[in-house]
Short mmCIF file of C-alpha atoms and ligand atoms in Angstrom, two decimals:
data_model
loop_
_atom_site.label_atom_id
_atom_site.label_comp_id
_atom_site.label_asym_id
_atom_site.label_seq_id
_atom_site.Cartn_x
_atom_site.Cartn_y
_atom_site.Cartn_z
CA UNK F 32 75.63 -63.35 -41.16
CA UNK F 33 72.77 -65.70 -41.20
CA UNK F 34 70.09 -64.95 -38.82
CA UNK F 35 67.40 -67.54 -37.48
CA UNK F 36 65.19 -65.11 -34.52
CA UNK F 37 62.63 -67.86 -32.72
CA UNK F 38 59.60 -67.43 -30.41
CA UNK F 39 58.88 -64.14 -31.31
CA UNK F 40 55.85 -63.23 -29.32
CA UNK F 41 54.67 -60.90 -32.05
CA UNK F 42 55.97 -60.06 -35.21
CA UNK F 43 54.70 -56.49 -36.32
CA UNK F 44 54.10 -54.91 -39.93
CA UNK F 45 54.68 -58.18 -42.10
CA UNK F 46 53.57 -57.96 -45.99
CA UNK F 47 53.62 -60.78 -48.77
CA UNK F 48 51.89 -58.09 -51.24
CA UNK F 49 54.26 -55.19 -50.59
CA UNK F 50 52.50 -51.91 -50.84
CA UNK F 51 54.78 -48.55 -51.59
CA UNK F 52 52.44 -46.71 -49.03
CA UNK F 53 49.15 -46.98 -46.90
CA UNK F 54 46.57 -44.42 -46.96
CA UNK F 55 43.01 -43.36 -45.36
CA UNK F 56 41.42 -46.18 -43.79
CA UNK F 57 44.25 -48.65 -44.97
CA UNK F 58 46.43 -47.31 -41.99
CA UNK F 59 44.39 -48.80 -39.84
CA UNK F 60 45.37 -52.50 -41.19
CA UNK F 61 48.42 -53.73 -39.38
CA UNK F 62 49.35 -57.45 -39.92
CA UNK F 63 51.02 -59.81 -37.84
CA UNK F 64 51.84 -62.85 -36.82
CA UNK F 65 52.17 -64.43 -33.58
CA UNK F 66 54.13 -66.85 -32.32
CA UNK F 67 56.54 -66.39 -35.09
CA UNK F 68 60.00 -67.02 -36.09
CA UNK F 69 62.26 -64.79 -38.81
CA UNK F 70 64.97 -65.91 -41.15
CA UNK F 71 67.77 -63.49 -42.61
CA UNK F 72 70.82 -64.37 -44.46
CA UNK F 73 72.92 -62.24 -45.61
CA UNK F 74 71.21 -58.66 -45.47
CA UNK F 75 67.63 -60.13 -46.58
CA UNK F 76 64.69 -61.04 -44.94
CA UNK F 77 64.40 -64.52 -46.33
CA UNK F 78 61.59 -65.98 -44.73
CA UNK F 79 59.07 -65.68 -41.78
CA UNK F 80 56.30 -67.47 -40.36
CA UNK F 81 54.49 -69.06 -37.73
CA UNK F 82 56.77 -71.54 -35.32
CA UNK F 83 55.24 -74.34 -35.98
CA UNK F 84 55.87 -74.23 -39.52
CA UNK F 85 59.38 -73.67 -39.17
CA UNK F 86 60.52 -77.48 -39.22
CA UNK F 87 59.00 -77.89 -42.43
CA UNK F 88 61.82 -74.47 -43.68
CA UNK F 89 63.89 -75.97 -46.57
CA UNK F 90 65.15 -72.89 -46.54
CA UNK F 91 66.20 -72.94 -43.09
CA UNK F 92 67.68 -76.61 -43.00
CA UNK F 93 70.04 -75.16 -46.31
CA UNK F 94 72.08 -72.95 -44.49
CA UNK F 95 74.87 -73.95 -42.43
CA UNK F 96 75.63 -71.08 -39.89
CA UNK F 97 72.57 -69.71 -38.48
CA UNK F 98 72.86 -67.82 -35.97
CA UNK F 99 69.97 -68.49 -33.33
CA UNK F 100 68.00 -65.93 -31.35
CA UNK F 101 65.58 -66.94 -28.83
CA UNK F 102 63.21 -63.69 -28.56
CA UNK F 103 60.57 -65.76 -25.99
CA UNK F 104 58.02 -62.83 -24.80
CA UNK F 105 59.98 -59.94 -27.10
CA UNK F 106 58.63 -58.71 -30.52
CA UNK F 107 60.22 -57.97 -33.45
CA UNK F 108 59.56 -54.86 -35.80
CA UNK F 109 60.63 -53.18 -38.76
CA UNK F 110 63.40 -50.59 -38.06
CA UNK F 111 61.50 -46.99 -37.86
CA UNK F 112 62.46 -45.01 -41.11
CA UNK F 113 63.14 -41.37 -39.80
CA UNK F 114 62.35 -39.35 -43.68
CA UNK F 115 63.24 -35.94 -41.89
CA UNK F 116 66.38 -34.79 -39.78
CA UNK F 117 69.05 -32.12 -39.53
CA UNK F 118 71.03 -34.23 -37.10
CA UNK F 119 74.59 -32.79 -38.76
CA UNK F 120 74.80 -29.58 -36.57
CA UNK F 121 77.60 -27.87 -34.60
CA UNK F 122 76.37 -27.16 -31.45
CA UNK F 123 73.28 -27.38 -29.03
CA UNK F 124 70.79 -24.63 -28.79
CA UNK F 125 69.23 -24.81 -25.26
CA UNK F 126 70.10 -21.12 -23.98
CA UNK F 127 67.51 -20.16 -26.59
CA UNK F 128 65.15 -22.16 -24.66
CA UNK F 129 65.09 -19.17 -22.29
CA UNK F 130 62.92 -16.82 -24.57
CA UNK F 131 61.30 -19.44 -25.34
CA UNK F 132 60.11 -20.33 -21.97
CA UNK F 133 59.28 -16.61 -22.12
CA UNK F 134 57.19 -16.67 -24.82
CA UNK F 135 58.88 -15.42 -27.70
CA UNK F 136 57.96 -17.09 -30.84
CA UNK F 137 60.04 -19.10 -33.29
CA UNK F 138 59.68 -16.18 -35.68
CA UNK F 139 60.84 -13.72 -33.26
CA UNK F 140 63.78 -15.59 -32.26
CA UNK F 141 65.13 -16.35 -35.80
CA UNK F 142 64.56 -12.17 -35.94
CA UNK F 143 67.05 -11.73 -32.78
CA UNK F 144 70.08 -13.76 -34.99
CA UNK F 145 69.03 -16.73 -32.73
CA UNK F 146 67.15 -20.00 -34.47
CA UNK F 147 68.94 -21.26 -37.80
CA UNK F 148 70.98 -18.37 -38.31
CA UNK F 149 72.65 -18.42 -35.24
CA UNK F 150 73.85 -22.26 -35.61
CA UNK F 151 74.85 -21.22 -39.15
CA UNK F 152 77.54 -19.04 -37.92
CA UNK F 153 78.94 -21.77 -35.77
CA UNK F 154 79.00 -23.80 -39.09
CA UNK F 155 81.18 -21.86 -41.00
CA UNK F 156 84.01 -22.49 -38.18
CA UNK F 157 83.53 -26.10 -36.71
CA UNK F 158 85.51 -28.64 -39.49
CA UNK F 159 84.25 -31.72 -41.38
CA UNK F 160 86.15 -33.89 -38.95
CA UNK F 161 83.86 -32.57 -35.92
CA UNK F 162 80.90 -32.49 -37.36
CA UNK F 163 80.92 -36.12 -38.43
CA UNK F 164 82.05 -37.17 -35.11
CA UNK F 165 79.14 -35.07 -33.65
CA UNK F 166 76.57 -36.32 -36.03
CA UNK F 167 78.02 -40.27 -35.53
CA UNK F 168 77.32 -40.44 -31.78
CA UNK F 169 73.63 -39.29 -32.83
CA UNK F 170 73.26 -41.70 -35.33
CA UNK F 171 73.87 -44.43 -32.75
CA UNK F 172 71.86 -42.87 -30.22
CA UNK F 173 68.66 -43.05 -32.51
CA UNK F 174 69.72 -46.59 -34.10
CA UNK F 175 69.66 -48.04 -30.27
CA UNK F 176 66.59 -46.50 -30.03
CA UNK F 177 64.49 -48.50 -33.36
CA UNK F 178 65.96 -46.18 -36.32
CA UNK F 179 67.33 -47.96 -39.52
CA UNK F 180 67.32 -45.14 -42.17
CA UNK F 181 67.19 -41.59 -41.95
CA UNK F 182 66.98 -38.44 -44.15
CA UNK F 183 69.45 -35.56 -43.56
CA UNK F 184 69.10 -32.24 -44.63
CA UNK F 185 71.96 -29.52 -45.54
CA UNK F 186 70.40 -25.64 -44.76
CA UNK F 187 72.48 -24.88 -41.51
CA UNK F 188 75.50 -23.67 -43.53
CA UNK F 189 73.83 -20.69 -46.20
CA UNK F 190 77.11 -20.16 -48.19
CA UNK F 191 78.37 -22.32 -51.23
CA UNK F 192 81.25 -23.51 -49.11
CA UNK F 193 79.30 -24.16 -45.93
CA UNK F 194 76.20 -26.05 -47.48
CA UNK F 195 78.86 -28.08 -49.17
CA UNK F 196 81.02 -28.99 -46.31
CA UNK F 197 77.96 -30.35 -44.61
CA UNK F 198 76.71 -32.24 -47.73
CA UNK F 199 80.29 -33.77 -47.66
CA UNK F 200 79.94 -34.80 -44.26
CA UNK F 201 76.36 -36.33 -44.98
CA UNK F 202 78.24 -38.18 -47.71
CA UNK F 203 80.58 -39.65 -45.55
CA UNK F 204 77.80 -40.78 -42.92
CA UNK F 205 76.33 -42.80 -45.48
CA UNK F 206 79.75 -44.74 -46.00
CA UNK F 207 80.88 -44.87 -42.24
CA UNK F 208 76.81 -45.90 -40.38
CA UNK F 209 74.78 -49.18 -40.74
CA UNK F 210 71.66 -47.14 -41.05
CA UNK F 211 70.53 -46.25 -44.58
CA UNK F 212 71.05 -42.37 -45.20
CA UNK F 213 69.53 -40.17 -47.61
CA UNK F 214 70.83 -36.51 -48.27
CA UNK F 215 68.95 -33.40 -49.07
CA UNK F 216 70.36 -29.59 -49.94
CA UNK F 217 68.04 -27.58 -47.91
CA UNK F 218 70.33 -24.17 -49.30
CA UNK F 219 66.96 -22.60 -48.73
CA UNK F 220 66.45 -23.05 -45.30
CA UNK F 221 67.06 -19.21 -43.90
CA UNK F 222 67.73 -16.22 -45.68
CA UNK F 223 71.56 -14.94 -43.82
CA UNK F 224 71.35 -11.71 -42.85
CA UNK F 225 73.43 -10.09 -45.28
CA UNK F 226 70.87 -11.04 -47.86
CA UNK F 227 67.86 -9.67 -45.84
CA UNK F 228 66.85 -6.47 -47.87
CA UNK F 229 67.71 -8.22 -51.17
CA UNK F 230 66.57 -11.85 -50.89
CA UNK F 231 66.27 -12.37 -54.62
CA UNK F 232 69.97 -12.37 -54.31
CA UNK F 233 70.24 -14.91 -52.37
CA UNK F 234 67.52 -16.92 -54.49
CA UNK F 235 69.96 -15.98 -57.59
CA UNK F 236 73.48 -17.42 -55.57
CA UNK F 237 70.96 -21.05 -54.50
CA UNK F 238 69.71 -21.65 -58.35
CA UNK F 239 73.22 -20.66 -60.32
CA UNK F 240 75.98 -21.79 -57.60
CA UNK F 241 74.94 -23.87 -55.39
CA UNK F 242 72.89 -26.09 -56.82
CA UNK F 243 75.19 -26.63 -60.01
CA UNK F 244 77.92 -27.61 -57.48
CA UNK F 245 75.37 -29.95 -55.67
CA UNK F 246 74.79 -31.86 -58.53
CA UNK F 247 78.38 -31.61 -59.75
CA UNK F 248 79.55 -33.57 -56.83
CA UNK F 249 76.82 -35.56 -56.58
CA UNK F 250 75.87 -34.59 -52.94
CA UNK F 251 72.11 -34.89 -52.70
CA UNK F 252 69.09 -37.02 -53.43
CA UNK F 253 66.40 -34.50 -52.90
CA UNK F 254 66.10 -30.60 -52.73
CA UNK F 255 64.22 -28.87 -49.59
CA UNK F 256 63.46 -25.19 -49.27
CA UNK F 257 61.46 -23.70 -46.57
CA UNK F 258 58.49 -22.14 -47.90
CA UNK F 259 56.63 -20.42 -45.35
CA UNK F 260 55.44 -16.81 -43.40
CA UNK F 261 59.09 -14.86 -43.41
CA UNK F 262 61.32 -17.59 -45.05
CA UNK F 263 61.19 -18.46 -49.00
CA UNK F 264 58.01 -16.93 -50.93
CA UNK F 265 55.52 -19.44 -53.23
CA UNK F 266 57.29 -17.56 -56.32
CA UNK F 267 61.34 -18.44 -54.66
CA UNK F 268 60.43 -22.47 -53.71
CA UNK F 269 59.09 -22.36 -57.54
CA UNK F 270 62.08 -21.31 -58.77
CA UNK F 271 64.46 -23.01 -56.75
CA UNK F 272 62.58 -26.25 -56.94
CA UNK F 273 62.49 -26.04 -61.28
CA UNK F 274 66.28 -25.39 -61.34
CA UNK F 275 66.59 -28.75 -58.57
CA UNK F 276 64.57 -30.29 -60.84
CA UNK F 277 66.84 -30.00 -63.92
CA UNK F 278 69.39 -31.65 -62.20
CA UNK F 279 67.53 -34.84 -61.06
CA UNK F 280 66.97 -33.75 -57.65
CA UNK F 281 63.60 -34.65 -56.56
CA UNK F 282 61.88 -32.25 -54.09
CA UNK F 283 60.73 -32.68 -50.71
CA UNK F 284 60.14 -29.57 -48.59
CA UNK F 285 58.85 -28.06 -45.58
CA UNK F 286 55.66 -25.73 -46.04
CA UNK F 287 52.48 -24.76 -44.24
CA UNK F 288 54.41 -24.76 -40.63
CA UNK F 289 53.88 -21.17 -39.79
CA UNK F 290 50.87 -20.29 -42.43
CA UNK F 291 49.01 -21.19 -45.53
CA UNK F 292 51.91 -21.04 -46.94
CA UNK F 293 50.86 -22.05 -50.62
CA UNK F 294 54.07 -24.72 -50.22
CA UNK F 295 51.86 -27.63 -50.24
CA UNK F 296 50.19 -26.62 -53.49
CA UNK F 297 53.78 -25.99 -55.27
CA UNK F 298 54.86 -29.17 -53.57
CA UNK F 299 52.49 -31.03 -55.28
CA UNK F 300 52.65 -28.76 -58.54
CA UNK F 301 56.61 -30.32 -58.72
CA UNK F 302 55.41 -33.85 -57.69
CA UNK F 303 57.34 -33.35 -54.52
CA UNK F 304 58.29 -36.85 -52.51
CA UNK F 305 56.92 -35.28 -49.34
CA UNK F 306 55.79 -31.89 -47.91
CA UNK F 307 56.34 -31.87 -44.52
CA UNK F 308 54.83 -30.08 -41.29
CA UNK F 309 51.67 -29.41 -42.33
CA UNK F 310 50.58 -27.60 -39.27
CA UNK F 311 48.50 -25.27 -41.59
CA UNK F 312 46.29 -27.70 -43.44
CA UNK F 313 42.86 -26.81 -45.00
CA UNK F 314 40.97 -27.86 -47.61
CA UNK F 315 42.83 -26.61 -50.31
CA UNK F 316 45.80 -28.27 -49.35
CA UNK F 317 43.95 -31.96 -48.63
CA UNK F 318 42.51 -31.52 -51.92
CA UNK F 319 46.06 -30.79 -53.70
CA UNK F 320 47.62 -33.77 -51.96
CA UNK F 321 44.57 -36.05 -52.99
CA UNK F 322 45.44 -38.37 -56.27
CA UNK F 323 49.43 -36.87 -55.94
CA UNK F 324 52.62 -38.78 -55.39
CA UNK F 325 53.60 -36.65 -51.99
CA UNK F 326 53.78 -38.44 -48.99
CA UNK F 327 52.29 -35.65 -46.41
CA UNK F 328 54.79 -35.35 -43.39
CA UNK F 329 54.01 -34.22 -39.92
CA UNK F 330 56.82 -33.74 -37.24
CA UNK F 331 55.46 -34.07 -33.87
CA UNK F 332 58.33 -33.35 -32.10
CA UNK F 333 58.62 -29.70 -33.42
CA UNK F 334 55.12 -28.80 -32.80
CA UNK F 335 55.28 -30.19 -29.20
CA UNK F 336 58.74 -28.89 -28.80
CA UNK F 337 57.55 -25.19 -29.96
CA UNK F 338 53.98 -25.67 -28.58
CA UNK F 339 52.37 -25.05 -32.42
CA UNK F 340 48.76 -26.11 -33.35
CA UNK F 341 49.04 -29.77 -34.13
CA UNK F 342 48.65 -30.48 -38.22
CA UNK F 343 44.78 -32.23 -38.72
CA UNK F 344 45.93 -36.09 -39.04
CA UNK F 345 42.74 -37.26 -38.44
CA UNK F 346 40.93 -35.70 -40.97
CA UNK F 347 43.91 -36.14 -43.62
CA UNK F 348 43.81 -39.41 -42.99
CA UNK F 349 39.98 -39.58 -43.01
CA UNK F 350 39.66 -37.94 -46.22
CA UNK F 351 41.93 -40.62 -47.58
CA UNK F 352 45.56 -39.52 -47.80
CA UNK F 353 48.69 -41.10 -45.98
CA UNK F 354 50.20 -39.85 -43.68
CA UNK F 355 54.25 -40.15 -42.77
CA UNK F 356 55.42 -38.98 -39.56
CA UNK F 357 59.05 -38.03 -38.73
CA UNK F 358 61.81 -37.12 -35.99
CA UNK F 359 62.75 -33.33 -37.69
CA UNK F 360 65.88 -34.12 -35.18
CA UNK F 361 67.55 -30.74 -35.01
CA UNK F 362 69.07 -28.14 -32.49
CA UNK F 363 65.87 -25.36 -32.80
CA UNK F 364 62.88 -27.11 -32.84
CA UNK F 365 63.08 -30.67 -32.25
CA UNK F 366 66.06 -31.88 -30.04
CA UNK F 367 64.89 -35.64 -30.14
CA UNK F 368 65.54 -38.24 -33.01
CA UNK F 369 63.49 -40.60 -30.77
CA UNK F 370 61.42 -42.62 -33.10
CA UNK F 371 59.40 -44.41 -30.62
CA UNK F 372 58.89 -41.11 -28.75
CA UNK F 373 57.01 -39.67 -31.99
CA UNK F 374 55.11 -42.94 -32.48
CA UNK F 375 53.55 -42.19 -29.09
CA UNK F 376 52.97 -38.70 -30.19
CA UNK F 377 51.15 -39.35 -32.90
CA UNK F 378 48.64 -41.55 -30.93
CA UNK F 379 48.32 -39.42 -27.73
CA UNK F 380 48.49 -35.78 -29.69
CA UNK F 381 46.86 -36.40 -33.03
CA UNK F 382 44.68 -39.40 -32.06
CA UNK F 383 46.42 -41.83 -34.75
CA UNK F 384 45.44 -45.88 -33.51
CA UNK F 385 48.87 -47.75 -32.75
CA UNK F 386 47.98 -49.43 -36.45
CA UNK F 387 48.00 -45.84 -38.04
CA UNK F 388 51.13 -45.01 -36.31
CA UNK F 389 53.15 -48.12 -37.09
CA UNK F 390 52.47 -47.53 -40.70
CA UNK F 391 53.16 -43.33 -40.54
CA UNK F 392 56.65 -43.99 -39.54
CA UNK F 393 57.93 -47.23 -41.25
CA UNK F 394 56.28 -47.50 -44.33
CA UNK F 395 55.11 -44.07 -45.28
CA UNK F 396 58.52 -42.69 -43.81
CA UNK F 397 59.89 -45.86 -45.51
CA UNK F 398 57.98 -44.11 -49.49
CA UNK F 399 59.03 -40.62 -48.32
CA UNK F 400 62.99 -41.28 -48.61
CA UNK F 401 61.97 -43.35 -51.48
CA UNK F 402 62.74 -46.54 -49.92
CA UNK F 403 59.65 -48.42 -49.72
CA UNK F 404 60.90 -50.87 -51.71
CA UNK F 405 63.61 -52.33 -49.40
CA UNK F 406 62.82 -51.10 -46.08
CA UNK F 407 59.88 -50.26 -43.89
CA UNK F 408 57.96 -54.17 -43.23
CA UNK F 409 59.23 -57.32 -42.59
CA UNK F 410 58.48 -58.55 -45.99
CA UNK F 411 60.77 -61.45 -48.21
CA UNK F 412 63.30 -59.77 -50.66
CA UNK F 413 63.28 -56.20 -48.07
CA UNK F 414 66.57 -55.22 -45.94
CA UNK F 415 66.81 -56.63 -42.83
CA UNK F 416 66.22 -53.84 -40.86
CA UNK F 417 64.59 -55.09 -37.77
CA UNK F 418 64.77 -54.51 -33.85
CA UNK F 419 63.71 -56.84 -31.25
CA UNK F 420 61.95 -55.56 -28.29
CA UNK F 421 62.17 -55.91 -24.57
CA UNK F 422 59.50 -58.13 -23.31
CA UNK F 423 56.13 -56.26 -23.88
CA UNK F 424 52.59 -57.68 -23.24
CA UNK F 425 51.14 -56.10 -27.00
CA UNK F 426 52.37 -54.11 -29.99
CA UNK F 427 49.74 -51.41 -28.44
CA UNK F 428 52.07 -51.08 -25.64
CA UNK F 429 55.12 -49.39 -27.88
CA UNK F 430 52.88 -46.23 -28.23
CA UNK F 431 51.30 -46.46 -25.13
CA UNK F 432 54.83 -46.74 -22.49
CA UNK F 433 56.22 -43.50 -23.95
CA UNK F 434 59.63 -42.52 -23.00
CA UNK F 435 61.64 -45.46 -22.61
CA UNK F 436 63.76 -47.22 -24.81
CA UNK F 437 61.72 -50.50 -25.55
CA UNK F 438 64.27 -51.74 -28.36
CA UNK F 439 66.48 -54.44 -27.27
CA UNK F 440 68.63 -55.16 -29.92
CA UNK F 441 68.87 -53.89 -33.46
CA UNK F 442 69.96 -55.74 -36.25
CA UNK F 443 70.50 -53.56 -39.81
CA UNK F 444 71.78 -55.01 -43.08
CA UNK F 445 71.09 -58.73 -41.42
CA UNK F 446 73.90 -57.24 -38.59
CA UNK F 447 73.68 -57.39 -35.11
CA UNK F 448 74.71 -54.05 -34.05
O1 LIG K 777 62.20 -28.22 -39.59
N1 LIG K 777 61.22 -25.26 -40.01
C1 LIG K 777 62.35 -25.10 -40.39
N2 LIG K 777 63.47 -25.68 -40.01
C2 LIG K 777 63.69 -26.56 -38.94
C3 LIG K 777 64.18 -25.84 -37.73
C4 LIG K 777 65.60 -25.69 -37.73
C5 LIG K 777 66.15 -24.91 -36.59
O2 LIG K 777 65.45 -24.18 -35.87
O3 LIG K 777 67.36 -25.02 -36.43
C6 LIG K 777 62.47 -27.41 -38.72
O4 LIG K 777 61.77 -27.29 -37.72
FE1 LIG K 778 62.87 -29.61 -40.68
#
């Protein structure tokens, strides 16, 4: 389909020199033009400009059927790239709200059999079929809401035959949804209970079966493991990350949510694509991350959703790193793939501009998925992954109206969905 959109009020995050991420005080640039029209044909953004330049488009007076959308007081953005989810899960989790509402800390719930263990028993029963249907209806749910890629992570199933099944299933998202998926074997998520006195073991089963059979199939892009306070050890994510690592799979893990958890530093050490959390970040870890290849990650919605400290953004940013923020859609400790949600959350809890949180979740979500290249601006020769807004007054409004859906229509692949 060939796509002409007119009379856009605004149109948000365009580049002509396409940058693979922002960082420090480059976050705070945000370009756009108003007044502005947007040509796609077939998948591509092909051209964009201002409106009155449009009858001068050769390019535009070549192609026969172009479809025409008048978006008169609506803006137009790049579709939010979501670089960390666990939206393939079996069930719900809100009874363990209860002890949560109590008081009882994540820690203490994953020590009851509740948290990740508890939805990995429910894995081992639900089949492939239900999970994809599951995970399906919440991939449209967030691509209504501004979402046109999204990382998913294995880790809820902690057996060979359970991390598999939901790698399969992540497999099959990719062919079956418009939005661009990228999959990640998070084995190392939780250690299962049968493991807990000898978690070496369970180390031992990740590096010489699972991870073989991964890669044998060809199920994931990237390897996760959870390195933090009563989960995987510096000395585990090191060795589980080196045998990733010998089959192509490039890491990108969670550290530093509960502690300084040394993950950032081995992160790093393996040229991870992105640590992410980050709650627990010092010094020692801004320096690591300085002059690396990792994209740091925070996930708002977990540490609102489990009332954490909130990771130091401001200073990160300030001391000149990027800084990606993501969903971490998942049954525990983030319930909400709402992209626009967290782009309010990172202005209102970690003081980001509107400018810095454009650019944390659609270009530096865009580099930590490794997809910077096609996705993440509006920007000639990129995907056209775009959604059009309702009418809204200023770009500054998307962060500032939190809660509602202010995407209109989506368009992914040059599609209108
Ligand atoms: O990213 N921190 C570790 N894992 C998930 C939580 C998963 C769960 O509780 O089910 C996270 O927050
Ligand atoms: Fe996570």
């Amino acid at each position: 389909m060939n796509i002409i959109i007119k009379n856009i009020r605004e149109l948000v995050q365009v580049e002509t020199q396409p940058k693979l991420k922002v960082s420090g005080h480059e976050m705070s640039t945000l370009k756009t033009i108003k007044n502005a029209y947007l040509l796609i044909s077939d998948g591509i953004i092909t051209e964009f400009g201002k409106m009155e330049n449009l009858q001068n488009s050769a390019k535009a007076a070549s192609i026969k059927e172009l479809k025409e959308i008048d978006a008169t007081g609506k803006m137009v953005f790049p579709s939010f790239c979501d670089s960390h989810t666990h939206l393939v899960y079996p069930a719900s989790r809100e009874i363990e709200y209860i002890d949560k509402i109590k008081g009882l800390s994540y820690e203490e719930i994953a020590k009851k059999g509740g948290g990740i263990l508890n939805t990995a028993k429910k894995m081992q029963e639900i089949s492939e079929e239900e999970l994809t249907e599951s995970a399906l209806q919440r991939l449209n749910e967030i691509k209504l809401m501004g979402t046109g890629a999204v990382e998913i992570k294995s880790g809820y199933g902690l057996t060979p035959d359970s991390e598999l099944k939901m790698l399969r299933v992540i497999k099959r998202l990719k062919s079956l949804s418009s939005l661009t998926i990228k999959a990640t074997f998070l084995g190392a998520h939780a250690i299962p209970a049968i493991y807990k006195s000898n978690p070496t073991e369970y180390v031992d089963l990740i590096i010489n079966e699972m991870i073989p059979q991964v890669a044998s199939e060809e199920l994931a892009d990237y390897i996760d493991v959870f390195c933090d306070r009563g989960f995987f050890t510096v000395d585990d994510t090191d060795r589980i990350l080196n045998a990733g690592m010998k089959y192509g799979l490039r890491p990108k893990i969670h550290a530093n949510e509960l502690d300084f958890s040394g993950g950032v530093q081995v992160g790093v050490k393996y040229n991870a694509l992105s640590v992410d959390h980050l709650e627990y970040t010092g010094e020692a870890e801004i320096k690591a991350l300085l002059n690396s290849e990792t994209m740091p990650t925070i996930l708002p919605g977990a540490a609102f959703f489990l009332n954490m400290i909130y990771a130091p953004a401001r200073k990160m940013i300030e001391a000149g790193l990027p800084v990606a923020m993501a969903s971490d859609f998942n049954p525990g400790s983030s319930p909400s793939g709402n992209m626009q949600l967290i782009l309010s959350m990172a202005s209102i809890l970690y003081k980001l501009t509107p400018e810095e949180a454009i650019n944390a979740t659609t270009i530096n979500t865009a580099y930590a998925m490794d997809l910077s290249e096609e996705l993440g601006s509006i920007c000639v020769g990129k995907k056209a992954n775009v959604f059009i807004t309702c009418p809204i007054p200023s770009y500054q409004f998307m962060p500032y109206y939190y809660g509602s859906n202010k995407a209109e229509s989506v368009i992914l692949n040059g599609e209108i969905q």
